[in-house]
mmCIF file of C-alpha atoms in Angstrom:
data_model
loop_
_atom_site.group_PDB
_atom_site.id
_atom_site.type_symbol
_atom_site.label_atom_id
_atom_site.label_comp_id
_atom_site.label_asym_id
_atom_site.label_seq_id
_atom_site.Cartn_x
_atom_site.Cartn_y
_atom_site.Cartn_z
ATOM 1 C CA MET A 1 117.121 152.279 120.022
ATOM 2 C CA SER A 2 117.864 153.920 116.319
ATOM 3 C CA SER A 3 116.987 152.781 113.217
ATOM 4 C CA SER A 4 119.558 151.955 110.524
ATOM 5 C CA VAL A 5 119.459 151.465 106.432
ATOM 6 C CA THR A 6 122.060 149.460 104.747
ATOM 7 C CA ILE A 7 122.391 149.088 100.967
ATOM 8 C CA GLU A 8 124.753 147.524 98.946
ATOM 9 C CA TYR A 9 125.769 148.541 95.202
ATOM 10 C CA GLN A 10 128.488 148.250 92.967
ATOM 11 C CA LEU A 11 129.134 151.857 90.870
ATOM 12 C CA SER A 12 128.848 151.352 87.372
ATOM 13 C CA GLU A 13 130.818 154.113 84.803
ATOM 14 C CA LEU A 14 126.875 155.450 84.384
ATOM 15 C CA ASP A 15 126.928 156.445 88.015
ATOM 16 C CA VAL A 16 129.842 157.915 87.952
ATOM 17 C CA ALA A 17 129.167 160.089 84.671
ATOM 18 C CA ARG A 18 125.380 161.078 86.787
ATOM 19 C CA ALA A 19 127.515 162.222 89.315
ATOM 20 C CA ALA A 20 130.111 164.510 87.578
ATOM 21 C CA ARG A 21 127.248 165.857 85.737
ATOM 22 C CA ALA A 22 125.550 166.685 88.761
ATOM 23 C CA HIS A 23 128.778 168.009 90.336
ATOM 24 C CA PHE A 24 129.292 170.109 87.534
ATOM 25 C CA GLY A 25 125.913 171.330 86.868
ATOM 26 C CA SER A 26 122.890 170.518 84.163
ATOM 27 C CA TRP A 27 122.617 169.144 81.424
ATOM 28 C CA LYS A 28 121.521 172.706 80.301
ATOM 29 C CA ARG A 29 124.447 174.254 81.653
ATOM 30 C CA LEU A 30 126.395 171.654 79.907
ATOM 31 C CA PHE A 31 124.672 172.726 76.495
ATOM 32 C CA ILE A 32 125.196 176.310 76.929
ATOM 33 C CA ASP A 33 129.360 175.806 78.036
ATOM 34 C CA ILE A 34 129.726 174.260 74.558
ATOM 35 C CA MET A 35 128.390 176.306 72.894
ATOM 36 C CA ILE A 36 130.584 179.375 74.325
ATOM 37 C CA ALA A 37 133.104 177.054 73.944
ATOM 38 C CA LEU A 38 132.229 176.855 69.705
ATOM 39 C CA ALA A 39 131.048 180.804 69.757
ATOM 40 C CA LEU A 40 134.902 181.203 70.566
ATOM 41 C CA ILE A 41 136.597 179.095 68.106
ATOM 42 C CA GLU A 42 133.899 180.492 65.464
ATOM 43 C CA ILE A 43 135.229 184.122 66.755
ATOM 44 C CA GLY A 44 138.982 182.667 67.311
ATOM 45 C CA LEU A 45 138.895 182.057 62.861
ATOM 46 C CA TRP A 46 136.763 184.888 62.174
ATOM 47 C CA PHE A 47 139.208 187.313 63.908
ATOM 48 C CA GLY A 48 142.232 184.762 62.612
ATOM 49 C CA ALA A 49 142.181 185.401 58.970
ATOM 50 C CA ASP A 50 142.587 188.985 59.337
ATOM 51 C CA LYS A 51 146.209 190.837 60.455
ATOM 52 C CA GLY A 52 147.687 192.297 62.874
ATOM 53 C CA TYR A 53 146.236 192.206 66.736
ATOM 54 C CA ALA A 54 142.460 191.065 65.390
ATOM 55 C CA ALA A 55 144.744 188.011 64.350
ATOM 56 C CA LEU A 56 146.117 187.821 67.462
ATOM 57 C CA PHE A 57 142.918 187.992 69.162
ATOM 58 C CA GLY A 58 141.172 185.702 66.976
ATOM 59 C CA ILE A 59 144.086 183.002 67.766
ATOM 60 C CA VAL A 60 143.866 183.337 71.747
ATOM 61 C CA ALA A 61 140.253 183.315 71.233
ATOM 62 C CA ALA A 62 140.273 179.998 69.222
ATOM 63 C CA MET A 63 142.773 178.420 71.655
ATOM 64 C CA ILE A 64 140.232 179.256 75.214
ATOM 65 C CA GLY A 65 137.526 177.789 73.083
ATOM 66 C CA ALA A 66 139.305 174.650 72.564
ATOM 67 C CA ILE A 67 141.052 174.518 75.629
ATOM 68 C CA PHE A 68 137.002 175.107 77.251
ATOM 69 C CA LEU A 69 135.666 172.477 74.874
ATOM 70 C CA LEU A 70 138.624 169.909 75.678
ATOM 71 C CA MET A 71 137.888 170.367 79.792
ATOM 72 C CA LEU A 72 134.143 169.655 78.763
ATOM 73 C CA LEU A 73 135.205 167.037 76.998
ATOM 74 C CA TRP A 74 137.328 165.192 80.236
ATOM 75 C CA ALA A 75 135.217 166.144 82.932
ATOM 76 C CA PHE A 76 131.915 164.500 81.156
ATOM 77 C CA VAL A 77 133.460 161.703 78.732
ATOM 78 C CA PHE A 78 136.770 160.543 79.911
ATOM 79 C CA MET A 79 137.211 161.424 83.575
ATOM 80 C CA PRO A 80 134.170 158.839 84.502
ATOM 81 C CA LYS A 81 136.186 156.097 82.664
ATOM 82 C CA ALA A 82 139.074 156.663 84.192
ATOM 83 C CA ALA A 83 137.532 156.530 87.470
ATOM 84 C CA MET A 84 136.707 153.304 87.098
ATOM 85 C CA ARG A 85 140.005 151.865 86.045
ATOM 86 C CA GLU A 86 140.235 153.209 89.863
ATOM 87 C CA PRO A 87 140.454 150.528 92.948
ATOM 88 C CA ARG A 88 138.111 151.884 94.757
ATOM 89 C CA TYR A 89 135.652 151.583 92.258
ATOM 90 C CA GLN A 90 136.219 147.802 91.589
ATOM 91 C CA SER A 91 134.425 146.101 94.719
ATOM 92 C CA PRO A 92 130.648 146.600 95.832
ATOM 93 C CA PHE A 93 129.813 149.099 98.781
ATOM 94 C CA ARG A 94 127.997 147.966 101.529
ATOM 95 C CA LEU A 95 126.855 151.402 103.693
ATOM 96 C CA THR A 96 125.253 150.949 107.319
ATOM 97 C CA PHE A 97 123.670 155.038 107.855
ATOM 98 C CA SER A 98 122.441 155.496 111.189
ATOM 99 C CA GLU A 99 122.561 157.980 113.922
ATOM 100 C CA GLU A 100 125.446 157.296 115.130
ATOM 101 C CA GLY A 101 127.337 157.685 111.286
ATOM 102 C CA ILE A 102 128.042 155.856 108.322
ATOM 103 C CA GLU A 103 129.873 152.100 108.150
ATOM 104 C CA PHE A 104 131.781 151.629 104.749
ATOM 105 C CA ARG A 105 132.728 148.464 103.549
ATOM 106 C CA THR A 106 134.249 146.976 100.707
ATOM 107 C CA SER A 107 136.390 143.838 100.200
ATOM 108 C CA ASP A 108 139.452 145.710 101.279
ATOM 109 C CA LEU A 109 138.190 148.428 103.811
ATOM 110 C CA GLU A 110 136.104 149.007 106.619
ATOM 111 C CA SER A 111 135.560 151.989 108.197
ATOM 112 C CA ARG A 112 133.753 154.066 110.349
ATOM 113 C CA LEU A 113 132.806 158.079 109.479
ATOM 114 C CA GLN A 114 130.939 160.923 111.462
ATOM 115 C CA TRP A 115 128.525 162.785 110.094
ATOM 116 C CA SER A 116 130.663 165.603 110.711
ATOM 117 C CA LEU A 117 132.527 164.955 107.972
ATOM 118 C CA TYR A 118 130.497 165.735 105.310
ATOM 119 C CA GLY A 119 129.738 169.216 104.924
ATOM 120 C CA ARG A 120 127.037 169.468 102.203
ATOM 121 C CA ALA A 121 125.378 167.165 100.090
ATOM 122 C CA LEU A 122 123.418 167.554 96.607
ATOM 123 C CA ARG A 123 120.512 165.386 95.129
ATOM 124 C CA ALA A 124 120.521 165.177 91.502
ATOM 125 C CA ASN A 125 120.398 162.894 88.353
ATOM 126 C CA GLY A 126 119.355 159.801 90.693
ATOM 127 C CA CYS A 127 122.127 159.930 92.991
ATOM 128 C CA TRP A 128 123.049 161.673 95.885
ATOM 129 C CA LEU A 129 126.766 163.344 96.604
ATOM 130 C CA LEU A 130 127.666 163.598 100.237
ATOM 131 C CA TYR A 131 130.807 166.286 100.312
ATOM 132 C CA HIS A 132 133.767 166.072 102.796
ATOM 133 C CA MET A 133 135.802 168.182 101.439
ATOM 134 C CA ARG A 134 135.311 171.072 98.420
ATOM 135 C CA ASP A 135 135.329 169.267 95.724
ATOM 136 C CA HIS A 136 135.549 165.520 96.790
ATOM 137 C CA TYR A 137 132.430 163.701 96.783
ATOM 138 C CA SER A 138 130.799 159.957 98.077
ATOM 139 C CA ILE A 139 128.098 158.644 95.661
ATOM 140 C CA ILE A 140 124.854 157.231 96.867
ATOM 141 C CA PRO A 141 122.928 155.956 93.227
ATOM 142 C CA LEU A 142 119.044 156.183 93.965
ATOM 143 C CA ARG A 143 118.899 152.926 92.661
ATOM 144 C CA ALA A 144 120.875 151.327 95.508
ATOM 145 C CA PHE A 145 117.899 151.665 97.974
ATOM 146 C CA ALA A 146 115.852 148.669 97.206
ATOM 147 C CA ARG A 147 112.533 150.105 99.522
ATOM 148 C CA ASP A 148 111.194 154.071 99.407
ATOM 149 C CA GLU A 149 111.084 153.895 102.939
ATOM 150 C CA ASP A 150 115.008 152.817 102.621
ATOM 151 C CA ARG A 151 115.387 156.571 100.473
ATOM 152 C CA LYS A 152 113.342 158.344 103.215
ATOM 153 C CA ALA A 153 114.737 156.788 106.053
ATOM 154 C CA PHE A 154 118.044 157.614 104.619
ATOM 155 C CA GLU A 155 117.473 161.508 103.087
ATOM 156 C CA ALA A 156 115.684 161.787 106.648
ATOM 157 C CA LEU A 157 119.514 161.125 107.907
ATOM 158 C CA VAL A 158 121.391 163.186 105.578
ATOM 159 C CA GLU A 159 118.501 166.641 106.466
ATOM 160 C CA THR A 160 119.262 166.165 110.102
ATOM 161 C CA HIS A 161 122.952 165.838 109.886
ATOM 162 C CA VAL A 162 124.258 168.001 106.840
ATOM 163 C CA ALA A 163 124.395 171.404 107.519
ATOM 164 C CA LYS A 164 124.278 172.355 103.385
ATOM 165 C CA ILE A 165 121.909 170.452 101.218
ATOM 166 C CA GLU A 166 120.649 171.307 97.198
ATOM 167 C CA ARG A 167 118.431 169.551 95.057
ATOM 168 C CA ARG A 168 117.908 169.945 91.502
#
């Protein structure tokens, strides 16, 4: 008889923010991205004060920097807040992981998923992300595992059934 791991949790805004940070990169990468955006804005302001093509270059550089900065702000600040308003994050999750697959339950949904649905997994920032499409993932916070043995059993199942695993 195969063993299974059952966890129950409700995602928090912090869980969603950590997952987004894990998905998009680390804090170090975020710092570098912010510095690049600010540098583009500064270069844009510097060249923008000039005349002719230099001014045009400055305006374009400043606009690219500002758009890049807004994209970062969206990904790390506004997206987690917006995601928490989605109905799927409003109720607690109950997941059971076994050799046969994943049983997924909420107050509105009951589903049985095959491991083959997940092509890759990422462990970072206190959570596991199980990817079922290129940029779509299920968030499994490590805090959901009551015992270390459950977490290790889950990780063994992931290593057995998911082809590509990344740890940061």
